[in-house]
MMTF fields as JSON, N, C-alpha, C and O atoms, coordinates in Angstrom:
{
  "mmtfVersion": "1.0.0",
  "mmtfProducer": "UNKNOWN",
  "numBonds": 499,
  "numAtoms": 500,
  "numGroups": 125,
  "numChains": 1,
  "numModels": 1,
  "chainsPerModel": [1],
  "groupsPerChain": [125],
  "chainIdList": ["A"],
  "bondAtomList": [4, 2, 8, 6, 12, 10, 16, 14, 20, 18, 24, 22, 28, 26, 32, 30, 36, 34, 40, 38, 44, 42, 48, 46, 52, 50, 56, 54, 60, 58, 64, 62, 68, 66, 72, 70, 76, 74, 80, 78, 84, 82, 88, 86, 92, 90, 96, 94, 100, 98, 104, 102, 108, 106, 112, 110, 116, 114, 120, 118, 124, 122, 128, 126, 132, 130, 136, 134, 140, 138, 144, 142, 148, 146, 152, 150, 156, 154, 160, 158, 164, 162, 168, 166, 172, 170, 176, 174, 180, 178, 184, 182, 188, 186, 192, 190, 196, 194, 200, 198, 204, 202, 208, 206, 212, 210, 216, 214, 220, 218, 224, 222, 228, 226, 232, 230, 236, 234, 240, 238, 244, 242, 248, 246, 252, 250, 256, 254, 260, 258, 264, 262, 268, 266, 272, 270, 276, 274, 280, 278, 284, 282, 288, 286, 292, 290, 296, 294, 300, 298, 304, 302, 308, 306, 312, 310, 316, 314, 320, 318, 324, 322, 328, 326, 332, 330, 336, 334, 340, 338, 344, 342, 348, 346, 352, 350, 356, 354, 360, 358, 364, 362, 368, 366, 372, 370, 376, 374, 380, 378, 384, 382, 388, 386, 392, 390, 396, 394, 400, 398, 404, 402, 408, 406, 412, 410, 416, 414, 420, 418, 424, 422, 428, 426, 432, 430, 436, 434, 440, 438, 444, 442, 448, 446, 452, 450, 456, 454, 460, 458, 464, 462, 468, 466, 472, 470, 476, 474, 480, 478, 484, 482, 488, 486, 492, 490, 496, 494],
  "bondOrderList": [1, 1, 1, 1, 1, 1, 1, 1, 1, 1, 1, 1, 1, 1, 1, 1, 1, 1, 1, 1, 1, 1, 1, 1, 1, 1, 1, 1, 1, 1, 1, 1, 1, 1, 1, 1, 1, 1, 1, 1, 1, 1, 1, 1, 1, 1, 1, 1, 1, 1, 1, 1, 1, 1, 1, 1, 1, 1, 1, 1, 1, 1, 1, 1, 1, 1, 1, 1, 1, 1, 1, 1, 1, 1, 1, 1, 1, 1, 1, 1, 1, 1, 1, 1, 1, 1, 1, 1, 1, 1, 1, 1, 1, 1, 1, 1, 1, 1, 1, 1, 1, 1, 1, 1, 1, 1, 1, 1, 1, 1, 1, 1, 1, 1, 1, 1, 1, 1, 1, 1, 1, 1, 1, 1],
  "groupList": [{"groupName": "GLN", "atomNameList": ["N", "CA", "C", "O"], "elementList": ["N", "C", "C", "O"], "formalChargeList": [0, 0, 0, 0], "bondAtomList": [1, 0, 2, 1, 3, 2], "bondOrderList": [1, 1, 2], "singleLetterCode": "Q", "chemCompType": "L-PEPTIDE LINKING"}, {"groupName": "VAL", "atomNameList": ["N", "CA", "C", "O"], "elementList": ["N", "C", "C", "O"], "formalChargeList": [0, 0, 0, 0], "bondAtomList": [1, 0, 2, 1, 3, 2], "bondOrderList": [1, 1, 2], "singleLetterCode": "V", "chemCompType": "L-PEPTIDE LINKING"}, {"groupName": "LEU", "atomNameList": ["N", "CA", "C", "O"], "elementList": ["N", "C", "C", "O"], "formalChargeList": [0, 0, 0, 0], "bondAtomList": [1, 0, 2, 1, 3, 2], "bondOrderList": [1, 1, 2], "singleLetterCode": "L", "chemCompType": "L-PEPTIDE LINKING"}, {"groupName": "GLU", "atomNameList": ["N", "CA", "C", "O"], "elementList": ["N", "C", "C", "O"], "formalChargeList": [0, 0, 0, 0], "bondAtomList": [1, 0, 2, 1, 3, 2], "bondOrderList": [1, 1, 2], "singleLetterCode": "E", "chemCompType": "L-PEPTIDE LINKING"}, {"groupName": "SER", "atomNameList": ["N", "CA", "C", "O"], "elementList": ["N", "C", "C", "O"], "formalChargeList": [0, 0, 0, 0], "bondAtomList": [1, 0, 2, 1, 3, 2], "bondOrderList": [1, 1, 2], "singleLetterCode": "S", "chemCompType": "L-PEPTIDE LINKING"}, {"groupName": "GLY", "atomNameList": ["N", "CA", "C", "O"], "elementList": ["N", "C", "C", "O"], "formalChargeList": [0, 0, 0, 0], "bondAtomList": [1, 0, 2, 1, 3, 2], "bondOrderList": [1, 1, 2], "singleLetterCode": "G", "chemCompType": "PEPTIDE LINKING"}, {"groupName": "ALA", "atomNameList": ["N", "CA", "C", "O"], "elementList": ["N", "C", "C", "O"], "formalChargeList": [0, 0, 0, 0], "bondAtomList": [1, 0, 2, 1, 3, 2], "bondOrderList": [1, 1, 2], "singleLetterCode": "A", "chemCompType": "L-PEPTIDE LINKING"}, {"groupName": "ARG", "atomNameList": ["N", "CA", "C", "O"], "elementList": ["N", "C", "C", "O"], "formalChargeList": [0, 0, 0, 0], "bondAtomList": [1, 0, 2, 1, 3, 2], "bondOrderList": [1, 1, 2], "singleLetterCode": "R", "chemCompType": "L-PEPTIDE LINKING"}, {"groupName": "CYS", "atomNameList": ["N", "CA", "C", "O"], "elementList": ["N", "C", "C", "O"], "formalChargeList": [0, 0, 0, 0], "bondAtomList": [1, 0, 2, 1, 3, 2], "bondOrderList": [1, 1, 2], "singleLetterCode": "C", "chemCompType": "L-PEPTIDE LINKING"}, {"groupName": "THR", "atomNameList": ["N", "CA", "C", "O"], "elementList": ["N", "C", "C", "O"], "formalChargeList": [0, 0, 0, 0], "bondAtomList": [1, 0, 2, 1, 3, 2], "bondOrderList": [1, 1, 2], "singleLetterCode": "T", "chemCompType": "L-PEPTIDE LINKING"}, {"groupName": "TYR", "atomNameList": ["N", "CA", "C", "O"], "elementList": ["N", "C", "C", "O"], "formalChargeList": [0, 0, 0, 0], "bondAtomList": [1, 0, 2, 1, 3, 2], "bondOrderList": [1, 1, 2], "singleLetterCode": "Y", "chemCompType": "L-PEPTIDE LINKING"}, {"groupName": "ASN", "atomNameList": ["N", "CA", "C", "O"], "elementList": ["N", "C", "C", "O"], "formalChargeList": [0, 0, 0, 0], "bondAtomList": [1, 0, 2, 1, 3, 2], "bondOrderList": [1, 1, 2], "singleLetterCode": "N", "chemCompType": "L-PEPTIDE LINKING"}, {"groupName": "TRP", "atomNameList": ["N", "CA", "C", "O"], "elementList": ["N", "C", "C", "O"], "formalChargeList": [0, 0, 0, 0], "bondAtomList": [1, 0, 2, 1, 3, 2], "bondOrderList": [1, 1, 2], "singleLetterCode": "W", "chemCompType": "L-PEPTIDE LINKING"}, {"groupName": "PHE", "atomNameList": ["N", "CA", "C", "O"], "elementList": ["N", "C", "C", "O"], "formalChargeList": [0, 0, 0, 0], "bondAtomList": [1, 0, 2, 1, 3, 2], "bondOrderList": [1, 1, 2], "singleLetterCode": "F", "chemCompType": "L-PEPTIDE LINKING"}, {"groupName": "PRO", "atomNameList": ["N", "CA", "C", "O"], "elementList": ["N", "C", "C", "O"], "formalChargeList": [0, 0, 0, 0], "bondAtomList": [1, 0, 2, 1, 3, 2], "bondOrderList": [1, 1, 2], "singleLetterCode": "P", "chemCompType": "L-PEPTIDE LINKING"}, {"groupName": "LYS", "atomNameList": ["N", "CA", "C", "O"], "elementList": ["N", "C", "C", "O"], "formalChargeList": [0, 0, 0, 0], "bondAtomList": [1, 0, 2, 1, 3, 2], "bondOrderList": [1, 1, 2], "singleLetterCode": "K", "chemCompType": "L-PEPTIDE LINKING"}, {"groupName": "ILE", "atomNameList": ["N", "CA", "C", "O"], "elementList": ["N", "C", "C", "O"], "formalChargeList": [0, 0, 0, 0], "bondAtomList": [1, 0, 2, 1, 3, 2], "bondOrderList": [1, 1, 2], "singleLetterCode": "I", "chemCompType": "L-PEPTIDE LINKING"}, {"groupName": "ASP", "atomNameList": ["N", "CA", "C", "O"], "elementList": ["N", "C", "C", "O"], "formalChargeList": [0, 0, 0, 0], "bondAtomList": [1, 0, 2, 1, 3, 2], "bondOrderList": [1, 1, 2], "singleLetterCode": "D", "chemCompType": "L-PEPTIDE LINKING"}, {"groupName": "MET", "atomNameList": ["N", "CA", "C", "O"], "elementList": ["N", "C", "C", "O"], "formalChargeList": [0, 0, 0, 0], "bondAtomList": [1, 0, 2, 1, 3, 2], "bondOrderList": [1, 1, 2], "singleLetterCode": "M", "chemCompType": "L-PEPTIDE LINKING"}],
  "groupTypeList": [0, 1, 0, 2, 1, 3, 4, 5, 5, 5, 2, 1, 0, 6, 5, 5, 4, 2, 7, 2, 4, 8, 6, 6, 4, 3, 7, 9, 2, 4, 7, 10, 11, 2, 5, 12, 13, 7, 0, 6, 14, 5, 15, 3, 7, 3, 13, 1, 6, 5, 16, 1, 12, 4, 5, 16, 16, 9, 11, 10, 3, 17, 4, 1, 15, 5, 7, 13, 9, 16, 4, 7, 17, 11, 6, 15, 11, 9, 1, 10, 2, 0, 18, 11, 4, 2, 7, 14, 3, 17, 9, 6, 1, 10, 10, 8, 6, 1, 5, 4, 4, 4, 15, 17, 16, 5, 7, 9, 2, 4, 7, 10, 17, 10, 12, 5, 0, 5, 9, 0, 1, 9, 1, 4, 4],
  "groupIdList": [1, 2, 3, 4, 5, 6, 7, 8, 9, 10, 11, 12, 13, 14, 15, 16, 17, 18, 19, 20, 21, 22, 23, 24, 25, 26, 27, 28, 29, 30, 31, 32, 33, 34, 35, 36, 37, 38, 39, 40, 41, 42, 43, 44, 45, 46, 47, 48, 49, 50, 51, 52, 53, 54, 55, 56, 57, 58, 59, 60, 61, 62, 63, 64, 65, 66, 67, 68, 69, 70, 71, 72, 73, 74, 75, 76, 77, 78, 79, 80, 81, 82, 83, 84, 85, 86, 87, 88, 89, 90, 91, 92, 93, 94, 95, 96, 97, 98, 99, 100, 101, 102, 103, 104, 105, 106, 107, 108, 109, 110, 111, 112, 113, 114, 115, 116, 117, 118, 119, 120, 121, 122, 123, 124, 125],
  "secStructList": [7, 7, 7, 3, 3, 3, 3, 7, 7, 3, 3, 3, 3, 6, 6, 7, 7, 3, 3, 3, 3, 3, 3, 3, 1, 1, 1, 7, 7, 6, 6, 1, 7, 3, 3, 3, 3, 3, 3, 7, 6, 6, 1, 7, 7, 3, 3, 3, 3, 3, 3, 7, 6, 6, 1, 1, 7, 3, 3, 3, 7, 4, 4, 4, 6, 6, 6, 3, 3, 3, 3, 3, 3, 6, 6, 6, 6, 3, 3, 3, 3, 3, 3, 7, 1, 7, 7, 4, 4, 4, 7, 3, 3, 3, 3, 3, 3, 3, 7, 7, 1, 7, 1, 1, 7, 7, 7, 1, 4, 4, 4, 7, 7, 3, 3, 7, 7, 7, 3, 3, 3, 3, 3, 3, 7],
  "xCoordList": [0.835, 0.0, 0.877, 1.823, 0.558, 1.321, 0.556, -0.636, 1.238, 0.636, 1.174, 2.384, 0.265, 0.623, 0.208, -0.93, 1.128, 0.866, 0.96, 2.023, -0.17, -0.211, -0.067, -0.416, 0.456, 0.571, 0.576, 0.734, 0.401, 0.504, -0.805, -0.805, -1.917, -3.196, -3.43, -2.674, -4.488, -4.806, -5.749, -6.369, -5.843, -6.711, -5.85, -4.858, -6.226, -5.465, -6.441, -7.53, -6.044, -6.869, -6.714, -5.698, -7.722, -7.654, -6.405, -6.078, -5.723, -4.484, -3.247, -2.126, -3.446, -2.324, -1.814, -2.26, -0.863, -0.209, -0.155, -0.136, -0.131, 0.103, 0.928, 0.882, 1.675, 2.425, 2.045, 2.282, 1.46, 1.098, 2.225, 2.908, 2.408, 3.396, 2.711, 1.722, 3.247, 2.718, 3.903, 4.605, 4.117, 5.241, 4.74, 3.725, 5.458, 5.131, 5.945, 7.161, 5.255, 5.953, 6.627, 7.564, 6.15, 6.738, 6.825, 6.111, 7.665, 7.721, 8.111, 7.502, 9.093, 9.549, 8.523, 7.905, 8.357, 7.424, 8.099, 7.441, 9.393, 10.163, 9.781, 10.071, 9.132, 8.794, 7.332, 6.858, 6.61, 5.169, 4.755, 5.333, 3.745, 3.136, 2.365, 1.802, 2.347, 1.68, 0.687, 0.866, -0.351, -1.357, -1.912, -1.812, -2.496, -3.262, -4.697, -4.942, -5.622, -7.046, -7.626, -6.984, -8.849, -9.523, -11.017, -11.588, -11.618, -13.056, -13.67, -13.371, -14.536, -15.253, -16.562, -17.047, -17.132, -18.385, -19.479, -19.747, -20.103, -21.197, -20.779, -21.624, -19.476, -18.982, -18.166, -17.732, -17.964, -17.143, -15.668, -15.261, -14.892, -13.444, -12.952, -13.352, -12.078, -11.624, -10.102, -9.423, -9.599, -8.168, -7.698, -8.378, -6.539, -5.928, -4.624, -4.425, -3.74, -2.434, -1.824, -2.122, -0.957, -0.269, 1.139, 1.45, 1.99, 3.38, 3.849, 3.565, 4.571, 5.07, 6.223, 6.734, 6.63, 7.616, 8.946, 9.636, 9.316, 10.587, 10.519, 11.551, 9.308, 9.15, 9.183, 9.011, 9.402, 9.569, 8.238, 8.187, 7.177, 5.879, 4.892, 4.78, 4.187, 3.134, 1.845, 1.853, 0.75, -0.557, -1.417, -1.35, -2.228, -3.018, -4.459, -4.75, -5.33, -6.712, -6.712, -5.916, -7.602, -7.533, -7.591, -6.893, -8.4, -8.59, -7.378, -7.305, -6.43, -5.256, -3.987, -2.939, -4.076, -2.896, -2.365, -3.119, -1.053, -0.439, -0.454, 0.213, -1.205, -1.263, -0.676, -0.038, -0.883, -0.398, 0.78, 0.861, 1.692, 2.834, 3.033, 3.179, 3.038, 3.313, 4.784, 5.333, 5.402, 6.8, 7.014, 6.155, 8.161, 8.447, 9.924, 10.762, 10.23, 11.597, 11.664, 11.271, 12.161, 12.172, 13.109, 12.894, 14.135, 15.05, 14.362, 14.706, 13.392, 12.634, 11.294, 10.527, 11.014, 9.756, 8.553, 7.589, 8.626, 7.635, 7.187, 7.976, 5.894, 5.342, 4.776, 4.255, 4.883, 4.461, 3.426, 3.352, 2.634, 1.736, 1.846, 1.323, 2.528, 2.632, 1.425, 1.182, 0.672, -0.557, -0.442, -0.347, -0.452, -0.371, -1.661, -2.478, -1.836, -3.017, -4.298, -5.162, -4.399, -5.54, -6.842, -6.889, -7.892, -9.23, -10.192, -9.935, -11.265, -12.244, -12.727, -13.016, -12.814, -13.277, -12.252, -12.548, -11.05, -10.046, -10.268, -9.594, -11.195, -11.474, -11.961, -12.935, -11.258, -11.569, -10.646, -9.713, -10.932, -9.969, -9.101, -9.603, -7.803, -6.849, -6.243, -5.843, -6.184, -5.673, -4.517, -4.565, -3.483, -2.449, -2.736, -3.41, -2.209, -2.499, -1.339, -0.599, -1.193, -0.149, -0.775, -1.707, -0.24, -0.755, 0.171, 0.855, 0.181, 1.003, 2.327, 2.654, 3.072, 4.33, 4.183, 5.165, 2.958, 2.723, 3.29, 3.671, 3.338, 3.922, 2.959, 3.39, 1.673, 0.708, 0.185, 0.211, -0.284, -0.779, -2.297, -3.041, -2.729, -4.156, -4.857, -4.314, -6.078, -6.863, -8.117, -8.923, -8.277, -9.45, -9.042, -7.905, -9.995, -9.695, -9.251, -8.43, -9.79, -9.491, -8.037, -7.56, -7.343, -5.942, -4.998, -3.787, -5.528, -4.706, -5.078, -6.252, -4.057, -4.264, -4.238, -4.915, -3.476, -3.328, -3.603, -3.269, -4.22, -4.657, -4.243, -4.188, -3.954, -3.719, -5.032, -6.107, -4.937, -6.127, -6.788, -7.919, -6.081, -6.617, -6.203, -6.021, -6.057, -5.749, -6.652, -6.836, -7.209, -8.183, -7.487, -6.56, -7.941, -7.505, -8.736, -9.713, -8.679, -9.789, -9.28, -8.346, -9.906, -9.511, -10.65, -11.76, -10.362, -11.386, -11.345, -10.287, -12.495, -12.582, -12.342, -12.378],
  "yCoordList": [-1.186, 0.0, 1.245, 1.354, 2.165, 3.409, 4.516, 4.716, 5.216, 6.376, 7.648, 7.853, 8.492, 9.754, 10.891, 10.939, 11.799, 12.92, 14.212, 14.57, 14.913, 16.164, 17.349, 17.28, 18.439, 19.681, 20.852, 20.678, 22.051, 23.252, 23.935, 25.026, 23.318, 23.956, 25.145, 25.381, 25.886, 27.039, 27.989, 27.666, 29.186, 30.241, 31.282, 31.749, 31.643, 32.614, 33.477, 33.029, 34.696, 35.577, 35.235, 34.681, 35.566, 35.343, 36.025, 37.155, 35.314, 35.807, 35.363, 35.536, 34.796, 34.354, 32.975, 32.386, 32.475, 31.201, 30.313, 30.79, 29.032, 28.027, 26.904, 26.66, 26.233, 25.062, 23.876, 23.872, 22.883, 21.671, 20.655, 20.557, 19.906, 18.841, 17.545, 17.555, 16.449, 15.134, 14.184, 13.922, 13.675, 12.793, 11.408, 11.264, 10.415, 9.033, 8.626, 8.81, 8.076, 7.67, 6.312, 5.989, 5.531, 4.22, 3.985, 4.617, 3.111, 2.671, 3.79, 4.859, 3.557, 4.563, 4.796, 3.857, 6.039, 6.421, 6.594, 6.901, 6.399, 6.78, 6.017, 6.476, 4.855, 4.095, 4.217, 3.478, 5.153, 5.242, 6.627, 7.643, 6.632, 7.906, 8.473, 7.729, 9.776, 10.45, 11.474, 12.034, 11.709, 12.66, 13.502, 13.146, 14.621, 15.469, 15.539, 15.735, 15.376, 15.506, 16.527, 16.903, 16.974, 17.87, 17.581, 17.064, 17.935, 17.731, 18.935, 19.222, 19.633, 20.77, 20.281, 19.209, 21.043, 20.63, 20.345, 21.164, 19.189, 18.827, 18.365, 18.117, 18.251, 17.84, 16.563, 16.174, 15.918, 14.716, 15.076, 16.172, 14.137, 14.323, 14.352, 13.523, 15.319, 15.48, 15.55, 15.961, 15.14, 15.174, 16.619, 17.451, 16.908, 18.231, 18.164, 18.916, 17.257, 17.165, 15.8, 15.168, 15.36, 14.092, 14.173, 15.019, 13.275, 13.256, 11.812, 11.037, 11.458, 10.094, 9.887, 10.846, 8.627, 8.307, 9.018, 9.365, 9.237, 9.887, 11.408, 12.076, 11.95, 13.395, 14.089, 15.305, 13.329, 13.919, 14.39, 15.41, 13.659, 13.957, 14.381, 13.746, 15.46, 15.927, 16.126, 16.213, 16.196, 16.371, 17.195, 17.023, 18.096, 18.999, 19.068, 18.908, 19.305, 19.636, 21.019, 21.883, 21.222, 22.438, 23.729, 24.69, 23.768, 25.026, 25.439, 26.584, 24.534, 24.866, 25.008, 25.385, 24.709, 24.83, 26.261, 27.227, 26.366, 27.682, 28.32, 29.331, 27.748, 28.291, 27.325, 27.756, 26.032, 25.014, 24.275, 24.112, 23.831, 23.033, 21.869, 22.057, 20.671, 19.489, 19.111, 19.193, 18.707, 18.286, 17.211, 16.976, 16.571, 15.527, 15.513, 15.897, 15.074, 14.869, 13.424, 13.115, 12.558, 11.133, 10.834, 9.88, 11.642, 11.432, 11.702, 11.106, 12.604, 12.945, 12.228, 12.404, 11.42, 10.672, 11.609, 11.329, 12.72, 13.778, 14.289, 14.376, 14.627, 15.276, 16.621, 16.768, 17.6, 18.962, 19.441, 18.949, 20.407, 21.104, 22.592, 23.074, 23.311, 24.755, 25.379, 25.156, 26.158, 26.749, 28.26, 28.863, 28.867, 30.32, 30.875, 30.131, 32.161, 32.838, 32.112, 31.828, 31.826, 31.056, 31.818, 33.044, 31.062, 31.602, 31.016, 29.933, 31.689, 31.119, 29.73, 28.892, 29.485, 28.168, 27.054, 25.884, 27.416, 26.407, 25.89, 24.956, 26.486, 26.053, 24.607, 24.257, 23.77, 22.342, 21.675, 22.287, 20.419, 19.573, 18.919, 18.318, 19.047, 18.507, 17.223, 17.14, 16.213, 14.894, 14.508, 14.739, 13.921, 13.318, 11.825, 11.249, 11.211, 9.801, 9.126, 9.756, 7.84, 7.026, 6.108, 5.358, 6.181, 5.357, 4.211, 3.67, 3.848, 2.735, 3.264, 4.441, 2.379, 2.783, 2.753, 2.569, 2.932, 2.936, 4.199, 5.145, 4.195, 5.308, 6.481, 7.597, 6.252, 7.346, 7.733, 6.935, 8.954, 9.474, 9.276, 9.75, 8.58, 8.366, 9.629, 10.395, 9.836, 11.001, 10.595, 11.444, 9.313, 8.823, 8.232, 7.797, 8.225, 7.746, 6.287, 5.882, 5.505, 4.078, 3.775, 2.66, 4.761, 4.556, 4.733, 4.572, 5.06, 5.33, 4.404, 4.133, 3.932, 2.9, 3.422, 2.874, 4.455, 4.976, 6.473, 7.185, 6.933, 8.328, 8.945, 8.272, 10.241, 10.975, 11.34, 11.046, 11.986, 12.318, 13.604, 13.905, 14.354, 15.593, 16.809, 16.735, 17.927, 19.197, 20.275, 20.343, 21.11, 22.103, 23.32, 23.869, 23.728, 24.971, 25.851, 25.453, 27.044, 27.979, 29.287, 29.899, 29.702, 30.937, 31.939, 31.703, 33.051, 34.075, 35.1, 35.382, 35.643, 36.624, 38.033, 38.982],
  "zCoordList": [0.0, 0.0, 0.0, 0.781, -0.869, -0.969, -0.246, -0.483, 0.617, 1.272, 0.65, 0.565, 0.221, -0.418, 0.501, 0.968, 0.755, 1.656, 0.87, 0.363, 0.771, 0.026, 0.965, 2.143, 0.414, 1.168, 0.202, -1.006, 0.753, -0.063, -0.394, -0.965, -0.05, -0.326, 0.592, 1.534, 0.299, 1.13, 0.442, -0.572, 1.026, 0.496, -0.197, 0.364, -1.41, -2.188, -2.993, -3.352, -3.265, -4.087, -5.557, -5.976, -6.327, -7.764, -8.331, -7.971, -9.218, -9.788, -9.039, -9.518, -7.875, -7.062, -7.461, -8.446, -6.665, -6.965, -5.73, -4.595, -5.98, -4.953, -5.563, -6.769, -4.712, -5.151, -4.284, -3.076, -4.903, -4.193, -4.287, -5.307, -3.216, -3.191, -2.772, -2.04, -3.244, -2.878, -2.756, -3.733, -1.556, -1.293, -0.908, -0.227, -1.348, -0.997, 0.22, 0.27, 1.186, 2.412, 2.26, 2.99, 1.32, 1.09, -0.407, -1.185, -0.793, -2.187, -3.132, -3.117, -3.931, -4.868, -5.972, -6.473, -6.332, -7.38, -8.733, -9.727, -8.767, -9.943, -11.212, -12.317, -11.067, -12.259, -12.657, -13.519, -12.031, -12.256, -12.73, -12.343, -13.571, -13.96, -12.776, -11.972, -12.682, -11.572, -12.098, -13.18, -11.325, -11.778, -10.647, -9.473, -11.024, -10.122, -10.631, -11.821, -9.72, -10.01, -9.045, -8.064, -9.332, -8.4, -8.394, -9.355, -7.273, -7.131, -6.432, -5.273, -7.163, -6.61, -5.991, -6.35, -5.077, -4.437, -5.459, -6.338, -5.34, -6.228, -7.611, -8.471, -7.826, -9.139, -9.033, -7.949, -10.174, -10.202, -10.163, -10.548, -9.695, -9.694, -11.144, -11.962, -11.45, -12.82, -12.904, -11.963, -14.047, -14.318, -14.444, -15.045, -13.877, -13.984, -14.77, -15.724, -14.363, -15.007, -14.716, -13.703, -15.638, -15.446, -15.993, -16.832, -15.503, -15.922, -15.95, -15.037, -17.009, -17.108, -16.129, -15.55, -15.946, -14.923, -15.159, -14.2, -16.42, -16.731, -16.593, -16.525, -16.551, -16.483, -17.833, -17.912, -18.886, -20.218, -20.803, -21.492, -20.533, -21.137, -20.054, -19.005, -20.333, -19.434, -20.224, -21.452, -19.492, -20.123, -19.173, -17.956, -19.737, -18.902, -19.382, -20.567, -18.453, -18.786, -19.431, -19.062, -20.389, -21.206, -20.391, -20.715, -19.352, -18.636, -17.803, -17.356, -17.588, -16.786, -17.618, -17.093, -18.902, -19.761, -19.737, -19.85, -19.586, -19.541, -18.169, -17.952, -17.233, -15.867, -14.84, -13.88, -15.033, -14.108, -14.722, -15.94, -13.864, -14.303, -13.347, -12.139, -13.9, -13.1, -13.269, -14.368, -12.192, -12.247, -11.187, -10.338, -11.253, -10.289, -9.954, -10.769, -8.763, -8.317, -7.828, -6.703, -8.681, -8.326, -7.16, -6.413, -7.009, -5.893, -4.555, -3.534, -4.577, -3.368, -3.312, -2.365, -4.327, -4.344, -4.243, -3.53, -4.964, -4.815, -6.176, -7.116, -6.262, -7.44, -7.017, -5.911, -7.907, -7.607, -8.617, -9.743, -8.187, -9.105, -8.807, -7.802, -9.683, -9.56, -10.233, -11.419, -9.481, -9.992, -9.964, -8.896, -11.133, -11.271, -11.853, -12.394, -11.742, -12.28, -11.868, -12.698, -10.604, -10.111, -10.269, -10.165, -10.521, -10.725, -9.694, -9.168, -9.4, -8.454, -8.872, -8.018, -10.163, -10.635, -10.427, -10.67, -9.979, -9.614, -8.193, -7.76, -7.476, -6.107, -6.091, -6.757, -5.312, -5.259, -4.248, -3.727, -3.989, -3.277, -4.347, -5.297, -4.173, -5.14, -4.603, -3.442, -5.484, -5.118, -6.028, -7.236, -5.447, -6.271, -6.367, -5.513, -7.424, -7.657, -8.363, -9.119, -8.106, -8.716, -9.75, -9.458, -10.976, -12.051, -12.38, -11.512, -13.656, -14.116, -14.655, -14.503, -15.281, -15.927, -17.441, -18.16, -17.927, -19.369, -20.009, -19.32, -21.344, -22.077, -22.211, -22.502, -22.007, -22.124, -20.747, -19.81, -20.644, -19.372, -19.298, -20.157, -18.276, -18.096, -17.623, -16.827, -18.126, -17.736, -16.978, -16.597, -16.763, -16.043, -14.694, -14.508, -13.756, -12.411, -12.415, -11.592, -13.337, -13.361, -13.725, -13.516, -14.263, -14.634, -13.454, -13.605, -12.291, -11.127, -9.968, -9.718, -9.278, -8.27, -6.833, -5.963, -6.586, -5.227, -5.225, -6.172, -4.139, -4.054, -2.724, -1.695, -2.772, -1.549, -0.886, -1.409, 0.275, 1.042, 0.571, 0.951, -0.251, -0.799, 0.0, 1.215, -0.685, -0.045, -0.641, -1.856, 0.223, -0.222, -0.811, -0.217, -1.978, -2.608, -2.776, -3.409, -2.207, -2.311, -2.905, -2.387, -3.994, -4.668, -4.536, -5.012, -3.891, -3.685, -4.816, -5.379, -5.132, -6.219, -5.717, -6.5]
}
């Protein structure tokens, strides 16, 4: 069982920035694709960004392209989500997830096996 610990959420004004981190307490993540998802109140959990195990390929949901950046540090067993130019509609609980070691990045929940507990991001207008 992999335990993922997220941090970095909080309250920020529109236009501001936050950096989310997700560290694995056990088991190396270096051979697995990683993703960030979010879930707003009353909505389904949705894909935000993903990164392959090597870090070479990334994928983003359209509304965050150009504003969010996913990265990873395999030596630290950690994945990050840098969020800039935040909007009120970005308000949600953000979850990190561990996927497979396939060459493509999954955008659906079923492609991921382990999940963090979530961290709240609130963007005020």
